[in-house]
PDB file of C-alpha atoms in Angstrom:
ATOM      1  CA  MET A  28     -38.517   2.038  11.738  1.00 37.00           C
ATOM      2  CA  LYS A  29     -39.984  -0.677  13.910  1.00 33.00           C
ATOM      3  CA  VAL A  30     -38.080  -3.824  14.775  1.00 38.00           C
ATOM      4  CA  LEU A  31     -39.065  -7.127  16.327  1.00 37.00           C
ATOM      5  CA  LEU A  32     -36.694  -9.071  18.556  1.00 38.00           C
ATOM      6  CA  LEU A  33     -36.900 -12.799  17.870  1.00 39.00           C
ATOM      7  CA  SER A  34     -37.014 -13.945  21.496  1.00 38.00           C
ATOM      8  CA  LEU A  35     -38.854 -17.228  20.911  1.00 34.00           C
ATOM      9  CA  ALA A  36     -36.893 -18.648  18.008  1.00 36.00           C
ATOM     10  CA  CYS A  37     -33.277 -17.548  18.032  1.00 51.00           C
ATOM     11  CA  LEU A  38     -32.142 -18.938  14.734  1.00 41.00           C
ATOM     12  CA  GLY A  39     -28.473 -18.990  13.834  1.00 39.00           C
ATOM     13  CA  ALA A  40     -27.007 -18.009  10.478  1.00 39.00           C
ATOM     14  CA  PRO A  41     -27.861 -20.065   7.369  1.00 38.00           C
ATOM     15  CA  ALA A  42     -25.988 -23.298   6.812  1.00 36.00           C
ATOM     16  CA  ASN A  43     -23.957 -21.756   4.005  1.00 37.00           C
ATOM     17  CA  ALA A  44     -22.613 -18.989   6.244  1.00 36.00           C
ATOM     18  CA  GLY A  45     -19.265 -20.746   6.508  1.00 38.00           C
ATOM     19  CA  ALA A  46     -17.769 -19.838   9.898  1.00 46.00           C
ATOM     20  CA  ALA A  47     -21.105 -19.205  11.611  1.00 43.00           C
ATOM     21  CA  PRO A  48     -21.026 -20.117  15.308  1.00 47.00           C
ATOM     22  CA  ALA A  49     -22.841 -23.233  16.522  1.00 65.00           C
ATOM     23  CA  GLU A  50     -24.579 -21.097  19.144  1.00 85.00           C
ATOM     24  CA  PRO A  51     -26.715 -18.086  18.141  1.00 92.00           C
ATOM     25  CA  SER A  52     -24.617 -14.956  18.488  1.00 96.00           C
ATOM     26  CA  PHE A  53     -24.996 -11.624  16.709  1.00 97.00           C
ATOM     27  CA  LEU A  54     -23.301  -8.238  16.519  1.00 97.00           C
ATOM     28  CA  TYR A  55     -24.865  -5.021  15.293  1.00 97.00           C
ATOM     29  CA  GLN A  56     -23.215  -2.188  13.419  1.00 97.00           C
ATOM     30  CA  PRO A  57     -20.262  -0.364  15.043  1.00 97.00           C
ATOM     31  CA  SER A  58     -20.995   2.691  17.146  1.00 97.00           C
ATOM     32  CA  TYR A  59     -19.487   4.579  20.049  1.00 96.00           C
ATOM     33  CA  GLY A  60     -22.995   5.190  21.400  1.00 94.00           C
ATOM     34  CA  LEU A  61     -23.970   3.881  24.832  1.00 93.00           C
ATOM     35  CA  ASP A  62     -27.680   4.095  24.029  1.00 89.00           C
ATOM     36  CA  ASP A  63     -29.931   1.042  23.880  1.00 85.00           C
ATOM     37  CA  ARG A  64     -30.343   1.138  20.096  1.00 90.00           C
ATOM     38  CA  LEU A  65     -29.623  -1.976  18.024  1.00 94.00           C
ATOM     39  CA  ARG A  66     -28.116  -0.690  14.786  1.00 95.00           C
ATOM     40  CA  LEU A  67     -29.094  -2.927  11.870  1.00 94.00           C
ATOM     41  CA  PRO A  68     -28.200  -5.088  10.132  1.00 95.00           C
ATOM     42  CA  ALA A  69     -27.167  -7.759  12.606  1.00 95.00           C
ATOM     43  CA  GLU A  70     -24.350 -10.110  11.617  1.00 95.00           C
ATOM     44  CA  PRO A  71     -23.369 -13.530  13.013  1.00 96.00           C
ATOM     45  CA  TYR A  72     -20.533 -13.231  15.523  1.00 97.00           C
ATOM     46  CA  VAL A  73     -17.796 -15.842  15.759  1.00 96.00           C
ATOM     47  CA  PRO A  74     -15.651 -15.074  18.831  1.00 98.00           C
ATOM     48  CA  GLN A  75     -11.893 -14.921  18.334  1.00 98.00           C
ATOM     49  CA  PRO A  76      -8.842 -14.475  20.591  1.00 98.00           C
ATOM     50  CA  GLY A  77      -8.115 -10.838  21.355  1.00 98.00           C
ATOM     51  CA  ASP A  78     -11.717  -9.621  21.153  1.00 98.00           C
ATOM     52  CA  LEU A  79     -12.685  -7.264  23.980  1.00 98.00           C
ATOM     53  CA  PHE A  80     -15.864  -7.719  26.019  1.00 98.00           C
ATOM     54  CA  LEU A  81     -17.660  -4.780  27.666  1.00 98.00           C
ATOM     55  CA  ALA A  82     -20.878  -4.697  29.668  1.00 97.00           C
ATOM     56  CA  THR A  83     -22.976  -2.598  32.006  1.00 94.00           C
ATOM     57  CA  ALA A  84     -24.025  -3.542  35.551  1.00 82.00           C
ATOM     58  CA  GLN A  85     -27.352  -3.118  37.322  1.00 63.00           C
ATOM     59  CA  GLU A  86     -26.171  -2.815  40.921  1.00 62.00           C
ATOM     60  CA  ARG A  87     -26.607   0.744  42.153  1.00 56.00           C
ATOM     61  CA  TRP A  88     -23.450   0.627  44.285  1.00 48.00           C
ATOM     62  CA  ALA A  89     -21.383  -0.363  41.248  1.00 57.00           C
ATOM     63  CA  ARG A  90     -22.839   2.425  39.150  1.00 49.00           C
ATOM     64  CA  VAL A  91     -22.313   5.007  41.884  1.00 49.00           C
ATOM     65  CA  GLY A  92     -18.765   3.807  42.531  1.00 50.00           C
ATOM     66  CA  HIS A  93     -17.829   4.100  38.863  1.00 50.00           C
ATOM     67  CA  TRP A  94     -19.434   7.544  38.692  1.00 49.00           C
ATOM     68  CA  LEU A  95     -17.463   8.753  41.727  1.00 48.00           C
ATOM     69  CA  ALA A  96     -14.238   7.538  40.122  1.00 51.00           C
ATOM     70  CA  GLY A  97     -15.103   9.335  36.874  1.00 58.00           C
ATOM     71  CA  ALA A  98     -15.654   6.044  35.074  1.00 64.00           C
ATOM     72  CA  ALA A  99     -19.429   5.899  34.455  1.00 68.00           C
ATOM     73  CA  SER A 100     -20.577   3.188  32.020  1.00 73.00           C
ATOM     74  CA  PRO A 101     -19.724   0.515  30.937  1.00 93.00           C
ATOM     75  CA  HIS A 102     -18.713  -1.217  34.159  1.00 91.00           C
ATOM     76  CA  HIS A 103     -17.213  -4.576  33.120  1.00 95.00           C
ATOM     77  CA  SER A 104     -14.510  -5.609  30.656  1.00 97.00           C
ATOM     78  CA  GLY A 105     -12.677  -8.775  29.688  1.00 98.00           C
ATOM     79  CA  VAL A 106     -10.601 -10.261  26.887  1.00 98.00           C
ATOM     80  CA  LEU A 107     -11.110 -13.460  24.909  1.00 98.00           C
ATOM     81  CA  PHE A 108      -8.339 -16.037  24.478  1.00 98.00           C
ATOM     82  CA  ARG A 109      -7.906 -19.585  23.236  1.00 98.00           C
ATOM     83  CA  ARG A 110      -7.574 -22.190  25.970  1.00 98.00           C
ATOM     84  CA  PRO A 111      -4.935 -24.924  25.644  1.00 96.00           C
ATOM     85  CA  ASP A 112      -7.675 -27.427  24.672  1.00 97.00           C
ATOM     86  CA  GLY A 113      -8.797 -25.217  21.777  1.00 97.00           C
ATOM     87  CA  ARG A 114     -11.934 -23.795  23.382  1.00 97.00           C
ATOM     88  CA  LEU A 115     -12.333 -20.035  23.733  1.00 98.00           C
ATOM     89  CA  GLY A 116     -12.358 -18.453  27.163  1.00 98.00           C
ATOM     90  CA  LEU A 117     -13.159 -14.995  28.474  1.00 98.00           C
ATOM     91  CA  VAL A 118     -10.997 -13.860  31.380  1.00 98.00           C
ATOM     92  CA  GLU A 119     -12.397 -11.153  33.631  1.00 98.00           C
ATOM     93  CA  ALA A 120     -11.552  -9.831  37.075  1.00 96.00           C
ATOM     94  CA  GLY A 121     -14.634  -9.745  39.297  1.00 93.00           C
ATOM     95  CA  PRO A 122     -17.382 -10.955  36.931  1.00 95.00           C
ATOM     96  CA  PHE A 123     -20.815 -10.219  38.408  1.00 92.00           C
ATOM     97  CA  ASN A 124     -19.029  -8.664  41.387  1.00 86.00           C
ATOM     98  CA  SER A 125     -17.141 -11.772  42.431  1.00 92.00           C
ATOM     99  CA  LEU A 126     -13.826 -11.385  44.236  1.00 94.00           C
ATOM    100  CA  ARG A 127     -11.750 -13.500  41.859  1.00 97.00           C
ATOM    101  CA  VAL A 128     -10.321 -13.530  38.360  1.00 98.00           C
ATOM    102  CA  GLU A 129     -12.412 -16.060  36.458  1.00 98.00           C
ATOM    103  CA  VAL A 130     -12.322 -17.733  33.051  1.00 98.00           C
ATOM    104  CA  MET A 131     -15.741 -18.333  31.501  1.00 98.00           C
ATOM    105  CA  ASP A 132     -17.342 -19.420  28.253  1.00 98.00           C
ATOM    106  CA  PRO A 133     -17.679 -16.136  26.301  1.00 98.00           C
ATOM    107  CA  LEU A 134     -21.162 -16.586  24.849  1.00 98.00           C
ATOM    108  CA  ALA A 135     -22.605 -18.041  28.048  1.00 98.00           C
ATOM    109  CA  HIS A 136     -21.219 -15.086  30.007  1.00 97.00           C
ATOM    110  CA  MET A 137     -22.679 -12.605  27.530  1.00 98.00           C
ATOM    111  CA  ARG A 138     -26.072 -14.332  27.743  1.00 97.00           C
ATOM    112  CA  ASN A 139     -25.963 -14.071  31.524  1.00 97.00           C
ATOM    113  CA  HIS A 140     -25.352 -10.325  31.312  1.00 96.00           C
ATOM    114  CA  VAL A 141     -28.187  -9.782  28.845  1.00 96.00           C
ATOM    115  CA  GLY A 142     -30.448 -11.944  31.016  1.00 95.00           C
ATOM    116  CA  ALA A 143     -29.645  -9.668  33.961  1.00 94.00           C
ATOM    117  CA  GLY A 144     -30.744  -6.621  31.969  1.00 94.00           C
ATOM    118  CA  ASP A 145     -27.254  -5.429  31.000  1.00 95.00           C
ATOM    119  CA  CYS A 146     -26.024  -4.185  27.641  1.00 95.00           C
ATOM    120  CA  VAL A 147     -23.106  -6.094  26.124  1.00 97.00           C
ATOM    121  CA  TRP A 148     -20.641  -4.897  23.510  1.00 98.00           C
ATOM    122  CA  VAL A 149     -17.750  -6.545  21.694  1.00 98.00           C
ATOM    123  CA  ARG A 150     -14.722  -4.872  20.152  1.00 98.00           C
ATOM    124  CA  ARG A 151     -13.488  -7.333  17.532  1.00 98.00           C
ATOM    125  CA  ARG A 152      -9.903  -7.536  16.394  1.00 98.00           C
ATOM    126  CA  ARG A 153      -9.517  -6.077  12.904  1.00 97.00           C
ATOM    127  CA  VAL A 154      -6.701  -8.550  12.211  1.00 95.00           C
ATOM    128  CA  PRO A 155      -6.593 -11.960  13.959  1.00 97.00           C
ATOM    129  CA  LEU A 156      -3.812 -12.545  16.442  1.00 98.00           C
ATOM    130  CA  THR A 157      -0.698 -14.303  15.241  1.00 98.00           C
ATOM    131  CA  GLU A 158       0.004 -17.723  16.718  1.00 98.00           C
ATOM    132  CA  GLU A 159       2.674 -16.189  18.944  1.00 98.00           C
ATOM    133  CA  GLN A 160       0.407 -13.380  20.159  1.00 98.00           C
ATOM    134  CA  SER A 161      -2.395 -15.834  20.865  1.00 98.00           C
ATOM    135  CA  ALA A 162      -0.066 -18.187  22.757  1.00 98.00           C
ATOM    136  CA  ARG A 163       1.254 -15.327  24.891  1.00 98.00           C
ATOM    137  CA  LEU A 164      -2.262 -14.131  25.692  1.00 98.00           C
ATOM    138  CA  THR A 165      -3.289 -17.672  26.615  1.00 98.00           C
ATOM    139  CA  ALA A 166      -0.295 -18.132  28.903  1.00 98.00           C
ATOM    140  CA  PHE A 167      -1.010 -14.839  30.671  1.00 98.00           C
ATOM    141  CA  ALA A 168      -4.743 -15.479  31.097  1.00 98.00           C
ATOM    142  CA  GLU A 169      -4.221 -19.008  32.414  1.00 98.00           C
ATOM    143  CA  ARG A 170      -1.805 -17.783  35.076  1.00 98.00           C
ATOM    144  CA  GLN A 171      -4.216 -15.142  36.408  1.00 98.00           C
ATOM    145  CA  GLU A 172      -7.239 -17.398  36.933  1.00 98.00           C
ATOM    146  CA  GLY A 173      -8.197 -17.599  40.604  1.00 98.00           C
ATOM    147  CA  LYS A 174      -6.307 -14.481  41.693  1.00 98.00           C
ATOM    148  CA  SER A 175      -8.036 -11.883  43.832  1.00 97.00           C
ATOM    149  CA  PHE A 176     -10.048  -8.925  42.615  1.00 94.00           C
ATOM    150  CA  ALA A 177      -8.152  -5.710  43.437  1.00 92.00           C
ATOM    151  CA  TRP A 178     -10.972  -4.129  45.410  1.00 85.00           C
ATOM    152  CA  LEU A 179      -8.636  -2.074  47.597  1.00 83.00           C
ATOM    153  CA  ARG A 180      -6.734  -0.635  44.645  1.00 81.00           C
ATOM    154  CA  LEU A 181     -10.009   0.029  42.857  1.00 77.00           C
ATOM    155  CA  ALA A 182     -11.394   1.822  45.929  1.00 76.00           C
ATOM    156  CA  GLY A 183      -8.290   3.999  45.845  1.00 73.00           C
ATOM    157  CA  GLN A 184      -9.452   5.397  42.498  1.00 73.00           C
ATOM    158  CA  VAL A 185     -11.920   7.650  44.323  1.00 69.00           C
ATOM    159  CA  THR A 186      -9.166   9.165  46.501  1.00 72.00           C
ATOM    160  CA  PRO A 187      -6.562  11.868  45.721  1.00 71.00           C
ATOM    161  CA  LEU A 188      -3.894   9.130  45.661  1.00 68.00           C
ATOM    162  CA  ARG A 189      -5.363   7.346  42.653  1.00 75.00           C
ATOM    163  CA  SER A 190      -3.133   6.407  39.733  1.00 78.00           C
ATOM    164  CA  ARG A 191      -5.461   8.182  37.320  1.00 84.00           C
ATOM    165  CA  GLY A 192      -4.602  11.752  38.294  1.00 82.00           C
ATOM    166  CA  PRO A 193      -4.045  14.076  35.306  1.00 84.00           C
ATOM    167  CA  LEU A 194      -0.313  14.336  36.068  1.00 86.00           C
ATOM    168  CA  ARG A 195       0.272  11.159  38.093  1.00 88.00           C
ATOM    169  CA  THR A 196      -0.711   8.902  35.202  1.00 93.00           C
ATOM    170  CA  TYR A 197       2.443   9.908  33.315  1.00 92.00           C
ATOM    171  CA  VAL A 198       4.556   8.155  35.958  1.00 90.00           C
ATOM    172  CA  VAL A 199       2.089   5.916  37.866  1.00 88.00           C
ATOM    173  CA  GLY A 200      -0.026   3.019  36.654  1.00 90.00           C
ATOM    174  CA  LYS A 201       2.476   1.493  34.239  1.00 94.00           C
ATOM    175  CA  PRO A 202       2.233  -2.208  33.343  1.00 97.00           C
ATOM    176  CA  HIS A 203       3.218  -4.600  36.104  1.00 95.00           C
ATOM    177  CA  GLY A 204       2.614  -7.875  34.282  1.00 95.00           C
ATOM    178  CA  GLU A 205       2.043 -10.452  37.006  1.00 93.00           C
ATOM    179  CA  ARG A 206       0.174  -9.046  40.005  1.00 96.00           C
ATOM    180  CA  SER A 207      -1.472 -10.710  42.974  1.00 96.00           C
ATOM    181  CA  SER A 208      -4.790  -9.026  42.135  1.00 97.00           C
ATOM    182  CA  PHE A 209      -6.477  -7.107  39.313  1.00 96.00           C
ATOM    183  CA  PHE A 210      -9.548  -5.035  38.544  1.00 94.00           C
ATOM    184  CA  CYS A 211     -11.229  -5.739  35.213  1.00 94.00           C
ATOM    185  CA  SER A 212      -9.831  -3.170  32.773  1.00 96.00           C
ATOM    186  CA  GLU A 213      -6.417  -3.424  34.399  1.00 96.00           C
ATOM    187  CA  LEU A 214      -6.399  -7.171  33.665  1.00 98.00           C
ATOM    188  CA  VAL A 215      -7.440  -6.577  30.039  1.00 98.00           C
ATOM    189  CA  LEU A 216      -4.608  -4.149  29.383  1.00 98.00           C
ATOM    190  CA  GLU A 217      -1.982  -6.209  31.216  1.00 98.00           C
ATOM    191  CA  GLY A 218      -3.011  -9.133  29.020  1.00 98.00           C
ATOM    192  CA  CYS A 219      -2.772  -7.057  25.847  1.00 98.00           C
ATOM    193  CA  VAL A 220       0.686  -5.835  26.837  1.00 98.00           C
ATOM    194  CA  ALA A 221       1.809  -9.386  27.679  1.00 98.00           C
ATOM    195  CA  ALA A 222       0.594 -10.575  24.265  1.00 98.00           C
ATOM    196  CA  GLY A 223       2.410  -7.758  22.453  1.00 98.00           C
ATOM    197  CA  LEU A 224      -0.807  -6.062  21.328  1.00 98.00           C
ATOM    198  CA  LEU A 225      -0.157  -2.734  23.069  1.00 98.00           C
ATOM    199  CA  ASP A 226       2.962  -0.637  23.668  1.00 98.00           C
ATOM    200  CA  PRO A 227       3.943  -0.921  27.352  1.00 97.00           C
ATOM    201  CA  GLU A 228       5.367   2.613  27.313  1.00 96.00           C
ATOM    202  CA  LYS A 229       2.010   4.052  26.281  1.00 97.00           C
ATOM    203  CA  THR A 230      -0.265   1.795  28.324  1.00 97.00           C
ATOM    204  CA  ARG A 231      -1.439   2.507  31.871  1.00 96.00           C
ATOM    205  CA  PRO A 232      -3.444  -0.532  33.050  1.00 96.00           C
ATOM    206  CA  ALA A 233      -3.947   0.729  36.616  1.00 92.00           C
ATOM    207  CA  ALA A 234      -5.294   4.073  35.364  1.00 93.00           C
ATOM    208  CA  THR A 235      -7.635   2.819  32.629  1.00 94.00           C
ATOM    209  CA  TYR A 236     -11.353   2.165  32.994  1.00 94.00           C
ATOM    210  CA  PRO A 237     -13.785   0.145  30.823  1.00 95.00           C
ATOM    211  CA  ARG A 238     -15.193   3.444  29.553  1.00 95.00           C
ATOM    212  CA  ASP A 239     -11.780   4.324  28.082  1.00 96.00           C
ATOM    213  CA  LEU A 240     -11.713   0.945  26.323  1.00 97.00           C
ATOM    214  CA  PHE A 241     -15.169   1.651  24.916  1.00 97.00           C
ATOM    215  CA  PHE A 242     -14.633   5.156  23.564  1.00 95.00           C
ATOM    216  CA  ASP A 243     -10.949   5.232  22.549  1.00 91.00           C
ATOM    217  CA  ARG A 244     -11.034   8.594  24.304  1.00 92.00           C
ATOM    218  CA  SER A 245     -10.504   9.642  27.904  1.00 93.00           C
ATOM    219  CA  PRO A 246     -10.695  12.757  30.087  1.00 91.00           C
ATOM    220  CA  ASN A 247      -7.262  11.679  31.327  1.00 93.00           C
ATOM    221  CA  PRO A 248      -4.693  13.524  29.144  1.00 95.00           C
ATOM    222  CA  PHE A 249      -2.124  10.718  29.052  1.00 96.00           C
ATOM    223  CA  LEU A 250      -4.663   8.095  28.034  1.00 96.00           C
ATOM    224  CA  ASP A 251      -6.333  10.399  25.532  1.00 96.00           C
ATOM    225  CA  HIS A 252      -3.025  10.941  23.728  1.00 97.00           C
ATOM    226  CA  ASN A 253      -1.570   7.448  24.016  1.00 97.00           C
ATOM    227  CA  LEU A 254      -4.231   4.738  24.280  1.00 95.00           C
ATOM    228  CA  ASP A 255      -4.358   3.254  20.775  1.00 95.00           C
ATOM    229  CA  LEU A 256      -7.083   0.682  20.111  1.00 97.00           C
ATOM    230  CA  SER A 257      -7.072   1.121  16.342  1.00 97.00           C
ATOM    231  CA  CYS A 258      -6.436  -2.625  15.889  1.00 97.00           C
ATOM    232  CA  TRP A 259      -9.927  -3.239  17.286  1.00 98.00           C
ATOM    233  CA  GLN A 260     -13.227  -2.363  15.650  1.00 98.00           C
ATOM    234  CA  PRO A 261     -15.459   0.175  17.409  1.00 98.00           C
ATOM    235  CA  PRO A 262     -17.897  -1.319  19.934  1.00 98.00           C
ATOM    236  CA  ARG A 263     -20.742  -3.430  18.557  1.00 98.00           C
ATOM    237  CA  ARG A 264     -23.791  -4.438  20.577  1.00 98.00           C
ATOM    238  CA  TRP A 265     -24.186  -8.182  21.129  1.00 98.00           C
ATOM    239  CA  THR A 266     -27.377 -10.204  21.433  1.00 97.00           C
ATOM    240  CA  GLU A 267     -28.166 -13.885  21.215  1.00 94.00           C
ATOM    241  CA  CYS A 268     -31.163 -13.300  18.939  1.00 86.00           C
ATOM    242  CA  PRO A 269     -31.118 -11.341  15.685  1.00 84.00           C
ATOM    243  CA  VAL A 270     -33.398  -8.401  15.096  1.00 73.00           C
ATOM    244  CA  GLN A 271     -35.610  -8.432  12.015  1.00 62.00           C
ATOM    245  CA  LEU A 272     -37.711  -5.744  10.425  1.00 49.00           C
ATOM    246  CA  THR A 273     -41.463  -5.908  10.908  1.00 44.00           C
ATOM    247  CA  PRO A 274     -43.600  -5.617   7.763  1.00 42.00           C
ATOM    248  CA  GLU A 275     -44.170  -1.951   8.604  1.00 42.00           C
ATOM    249  CA  GLY A 276     -40.413  -1.355   8.581  1.00 41.00           C
ATOM    250  CA  ARG A 277     -39.678  -2.898   5.209  1.00 40.00           C
TER     251      ARG A 277
END
């Protein structure tokens, strides 16, 4: 089946689509596959607090570093939250290899990744956050903006002292809440714990990688038995432009 990507005229959803986003934004069908396939049909995506963002990276050093740590792809992760002024933000530690925790516009950040040649996925919340959960996530995310990227702790993941060891994870890597620095998936899970979305006794932020957030599975025994992301949909590829069937594919 052949498909044509509408790269010249990215049209949004029809006017009667109700909650369609003002900016073009589409998700494809859920899949745990890391391949480059866009699984039709595409559906308009309206970001919401609690959604998880995942993306690949092109830099060879980042790919090699993740591979050495047993992380592989994807390489970036973040979580969406509602800012105090009502706008949505995406908080991520070290976006595009910066050394800070930053808050960005979600769709603009996703476009930047796709423009750089990366693949982007979203794990949507199955049930929207309650007002209390959303407020707690907002408060946490706002307090972390500007903090340092935990490059030293991340580098430690390729050493025997890492918090991800098959036995060490049972006692090391538990939630710390407020830290002076974070790496990306650690920040996501600390935020989810702070918002009451994940059980702190079963969550190991400092031992979890974006790949674990993608697959709901992990080679780490503790994470494989305890990480529960059932309140999120499986990953769905994101693009700014919808895919349509060519006449040959109808």
